[in-house]
Coordinates of C-alpha atoms in Angstrom, one line a residue:
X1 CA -26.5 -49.5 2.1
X2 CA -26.8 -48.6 5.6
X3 CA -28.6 -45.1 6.8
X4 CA -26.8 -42.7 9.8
X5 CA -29.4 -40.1 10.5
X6 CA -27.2 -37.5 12.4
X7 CA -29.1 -35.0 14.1
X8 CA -28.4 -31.6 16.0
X9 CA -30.1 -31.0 19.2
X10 CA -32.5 -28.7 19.5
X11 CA -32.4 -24.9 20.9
X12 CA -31.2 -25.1 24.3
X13 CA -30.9 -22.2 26.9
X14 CA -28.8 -19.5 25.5
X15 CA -28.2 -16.4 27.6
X16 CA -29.5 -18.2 30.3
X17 CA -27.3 -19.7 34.0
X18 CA -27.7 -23.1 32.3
X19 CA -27.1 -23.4 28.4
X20 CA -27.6 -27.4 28.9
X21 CA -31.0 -28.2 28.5
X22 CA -33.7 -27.3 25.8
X23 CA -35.9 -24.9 25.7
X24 CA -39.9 -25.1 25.5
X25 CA -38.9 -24.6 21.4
X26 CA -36.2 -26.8 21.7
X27 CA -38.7 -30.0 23.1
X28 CA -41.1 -28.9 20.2
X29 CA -38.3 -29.5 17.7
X30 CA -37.4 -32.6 19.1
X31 CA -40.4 -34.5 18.7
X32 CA -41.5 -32.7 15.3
X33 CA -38.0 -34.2 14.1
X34 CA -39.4 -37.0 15.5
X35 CA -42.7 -37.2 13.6
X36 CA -40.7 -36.4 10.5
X37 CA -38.6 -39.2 10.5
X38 CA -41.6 -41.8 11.0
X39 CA -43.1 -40.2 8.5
X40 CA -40.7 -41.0 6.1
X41 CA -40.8 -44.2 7.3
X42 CA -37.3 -44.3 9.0
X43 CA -37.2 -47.2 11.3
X44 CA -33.7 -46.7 13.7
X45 CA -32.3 -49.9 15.6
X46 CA -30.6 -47.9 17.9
X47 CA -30.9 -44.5 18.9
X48 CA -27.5 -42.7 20.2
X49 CA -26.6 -39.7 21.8
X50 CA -24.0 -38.1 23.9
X51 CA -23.3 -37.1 27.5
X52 CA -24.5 -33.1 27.0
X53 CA -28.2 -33.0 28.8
X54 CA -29.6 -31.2 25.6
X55 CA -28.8 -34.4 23.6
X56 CA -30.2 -36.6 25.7
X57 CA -33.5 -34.4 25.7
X58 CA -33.6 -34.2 22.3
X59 CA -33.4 -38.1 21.6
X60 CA -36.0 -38.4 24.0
X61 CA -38.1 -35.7 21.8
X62 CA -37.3 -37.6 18.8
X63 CA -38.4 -41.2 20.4
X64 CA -41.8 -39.8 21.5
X65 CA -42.0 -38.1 17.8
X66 CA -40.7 -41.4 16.0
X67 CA -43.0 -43.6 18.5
X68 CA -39.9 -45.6 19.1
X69 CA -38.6 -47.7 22.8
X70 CA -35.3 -48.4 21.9
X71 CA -32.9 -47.8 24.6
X72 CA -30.7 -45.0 23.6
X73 CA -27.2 -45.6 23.7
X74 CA -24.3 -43.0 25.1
X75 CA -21.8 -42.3 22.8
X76 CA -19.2 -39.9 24.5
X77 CA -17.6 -38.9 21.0
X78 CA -20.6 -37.1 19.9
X79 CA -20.1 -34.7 22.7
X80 CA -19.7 -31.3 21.7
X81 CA -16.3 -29.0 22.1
X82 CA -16.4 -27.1 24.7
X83 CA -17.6 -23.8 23.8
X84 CA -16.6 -21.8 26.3
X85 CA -13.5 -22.9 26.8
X86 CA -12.5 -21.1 23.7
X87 CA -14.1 -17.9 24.2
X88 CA -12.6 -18.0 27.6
X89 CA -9.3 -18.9 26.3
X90 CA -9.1 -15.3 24.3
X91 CA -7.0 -12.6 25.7
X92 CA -9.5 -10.1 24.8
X93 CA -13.3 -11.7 25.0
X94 CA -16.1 -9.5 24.8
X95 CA -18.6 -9.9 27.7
X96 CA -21.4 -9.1 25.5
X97 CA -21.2 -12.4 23.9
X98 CA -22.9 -14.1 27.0
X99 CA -25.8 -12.9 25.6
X100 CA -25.8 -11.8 22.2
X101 CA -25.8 -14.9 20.2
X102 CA -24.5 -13.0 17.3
X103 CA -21.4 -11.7 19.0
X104 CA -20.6 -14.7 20.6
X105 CA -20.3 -16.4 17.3
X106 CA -17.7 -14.3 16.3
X107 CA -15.7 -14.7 19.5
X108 CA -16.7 -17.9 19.1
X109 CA -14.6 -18.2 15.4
X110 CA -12.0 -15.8 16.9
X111 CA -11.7 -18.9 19.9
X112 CA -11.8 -21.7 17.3
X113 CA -8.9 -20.4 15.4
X114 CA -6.9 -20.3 18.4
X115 CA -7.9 -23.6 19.3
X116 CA -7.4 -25.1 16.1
X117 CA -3.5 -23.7 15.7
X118 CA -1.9 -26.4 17.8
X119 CA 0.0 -23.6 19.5
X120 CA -2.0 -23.4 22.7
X121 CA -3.2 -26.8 23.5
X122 CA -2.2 -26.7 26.7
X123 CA -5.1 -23.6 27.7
X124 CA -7.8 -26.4 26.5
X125 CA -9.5 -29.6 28.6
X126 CA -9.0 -31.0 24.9
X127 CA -7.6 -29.9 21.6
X128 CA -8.8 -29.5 18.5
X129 CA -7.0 -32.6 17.1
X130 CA -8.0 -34.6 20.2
X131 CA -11.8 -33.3 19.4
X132 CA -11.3 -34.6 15.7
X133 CA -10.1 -37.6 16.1
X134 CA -13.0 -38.7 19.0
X135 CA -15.5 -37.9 16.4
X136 CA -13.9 -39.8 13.7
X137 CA -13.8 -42.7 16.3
X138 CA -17.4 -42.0 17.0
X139 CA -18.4 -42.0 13.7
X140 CA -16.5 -45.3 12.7
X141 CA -17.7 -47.0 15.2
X142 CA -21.6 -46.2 14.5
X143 CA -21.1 -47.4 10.9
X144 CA -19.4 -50.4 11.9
X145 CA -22.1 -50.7 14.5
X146 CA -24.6 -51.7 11.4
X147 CA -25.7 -54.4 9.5
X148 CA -26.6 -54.2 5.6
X149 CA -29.8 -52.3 5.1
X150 CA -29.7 -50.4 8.6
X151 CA -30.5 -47.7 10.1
X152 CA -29.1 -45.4 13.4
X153 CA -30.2 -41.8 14.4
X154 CA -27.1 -39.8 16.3
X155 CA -27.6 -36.7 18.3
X156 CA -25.3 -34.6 18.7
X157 CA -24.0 -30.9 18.2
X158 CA -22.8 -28.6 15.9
X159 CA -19.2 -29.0 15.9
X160 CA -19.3 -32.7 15.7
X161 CA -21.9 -32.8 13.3
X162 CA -19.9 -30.2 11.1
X163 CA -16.4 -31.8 11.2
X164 CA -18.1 -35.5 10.3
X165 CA -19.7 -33.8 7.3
X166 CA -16.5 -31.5 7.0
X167 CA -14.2 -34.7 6.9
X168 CA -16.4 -36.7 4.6
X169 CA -15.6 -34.1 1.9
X170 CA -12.1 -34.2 2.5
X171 CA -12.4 -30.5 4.2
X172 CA -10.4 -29.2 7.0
X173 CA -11.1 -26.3 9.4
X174 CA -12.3 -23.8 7.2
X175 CA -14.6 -26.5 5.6
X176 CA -15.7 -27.2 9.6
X177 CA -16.3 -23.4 10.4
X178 CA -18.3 -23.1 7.4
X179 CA -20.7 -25.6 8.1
X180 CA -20.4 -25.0 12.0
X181 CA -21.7 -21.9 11.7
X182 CA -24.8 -22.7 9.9
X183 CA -25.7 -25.6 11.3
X184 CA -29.8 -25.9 12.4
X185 CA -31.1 -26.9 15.9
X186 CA -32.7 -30.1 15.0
X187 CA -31.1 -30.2 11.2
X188 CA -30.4 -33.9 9.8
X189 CA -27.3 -35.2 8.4
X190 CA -27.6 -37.8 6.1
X191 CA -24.8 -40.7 5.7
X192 CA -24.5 -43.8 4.3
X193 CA -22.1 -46.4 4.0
X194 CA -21.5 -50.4 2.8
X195 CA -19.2 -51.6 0.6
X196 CA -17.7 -48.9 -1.0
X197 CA -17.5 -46.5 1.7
X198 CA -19.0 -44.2 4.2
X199 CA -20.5 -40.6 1.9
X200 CA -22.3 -37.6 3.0
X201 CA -25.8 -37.7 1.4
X202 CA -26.9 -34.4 2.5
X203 CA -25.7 -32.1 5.3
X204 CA -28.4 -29.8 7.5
X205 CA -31.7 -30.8 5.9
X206 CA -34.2 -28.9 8.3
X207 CA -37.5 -28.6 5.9
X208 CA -39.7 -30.5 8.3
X209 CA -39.1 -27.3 10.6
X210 CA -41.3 -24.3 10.0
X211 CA -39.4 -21.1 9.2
X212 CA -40.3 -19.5 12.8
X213 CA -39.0 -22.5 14.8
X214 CA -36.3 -22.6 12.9
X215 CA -32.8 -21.3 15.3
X216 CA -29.1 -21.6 15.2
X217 CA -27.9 -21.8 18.8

């Protein structure tokens, strides 16, 4: 069986003019991922990540954590939805969510809803079936990507991460709000997949992060 490490970025700049890029925490849970993995012996052949800054940083945490100089590959389908476009998209959004994390989830699920009918798809740079079917495409092509005995780490977010795990389980959008919200900065995802398939393994492990470095958004 091949091994698909997928990984959430860690904390970026919430509340902040530029939500794209980690914080000082966020860099520290990158490369303690990082040490985690090599500790457990996990030995990537390629390292992927998509366009969004705070991936990038965060497989570039990870490499210095895992000691590894692969090139990292860009994978556009593991970029995340884009946030807030939703919350913009509500007739009613409450400008405390910019920043108030806890608020802005729930505008946040209030958005996705929306989003997710079909009814308004032309108020969004992308649906939600056009963000679905990218990261199924994403994730089929990382799997097909390996050879027998393999392994890749992905970052990525918590929407994609969520709907590949939500999807794997035969789940739809409640399935992917459920995990989406509880998703960990820097949490793992495992997958594997050969012969008889592609299966979640385990969704969110984040055990090789203290509990106060442990964050959500």
């Amino acid at each position: 069986m091949s091994v698909l490490y997928l990984v959430r970025h860690g904390q970026a700049s919430f509340g902040t003019d530029d939500y794209d890029r980690l914080s000082d925490l966020g860099k520290d849970q990158s490369r303690i991922t990082g040490k985690h993995l090599a500790a457990q012996r996990v030995a990537p052949v390629r390292i992927v990540h998509g366009e969004m800054l705070r991936q990038r940083q965060t497989a570039e945490g990870i490499q210095t954590g895992l000691g590894s100089g692969l090139d990292p590959h860009i994978d556009s389908g593991w970029n995340e939805y884009q946030a807030w476009e939703l919350t913009g998209a509500l007739t009613d959004p409450d400008p405390r969510a910019q920043k108030d994390s806890k608020i802005f989830q729930a505008e946040l699920e209030r958005g996705a809803a929306r989003w997710a009918s079909g009814d308004y798809d032309g108020d969004y740079t992308e649906s939600f079936k056009e963000f679905t079917t990218r990261v199924n495409t994403a994730l089929d092509d990382a799997c097909a990507t390996m050879s027998s005995g393999e392994s890749t780490i992905i970052v990525s977010s918590a929407g994609a991460i969520a709907w590949t795990a939500a999807r794997l389980l035969g789940g739809g959008f409640d399935q992917w709000m459920a995990f989406n919200r509880v998703t960990v900065n820097t949490g793992i995802t495992r997958i594997v997949t050969g012969r008889s398939g592609t299966s979640l393994i385990s969704f969110n492990e984040h055990g090789h992060q203290i509990p106060e470095k442990v964050t959500y958004r």
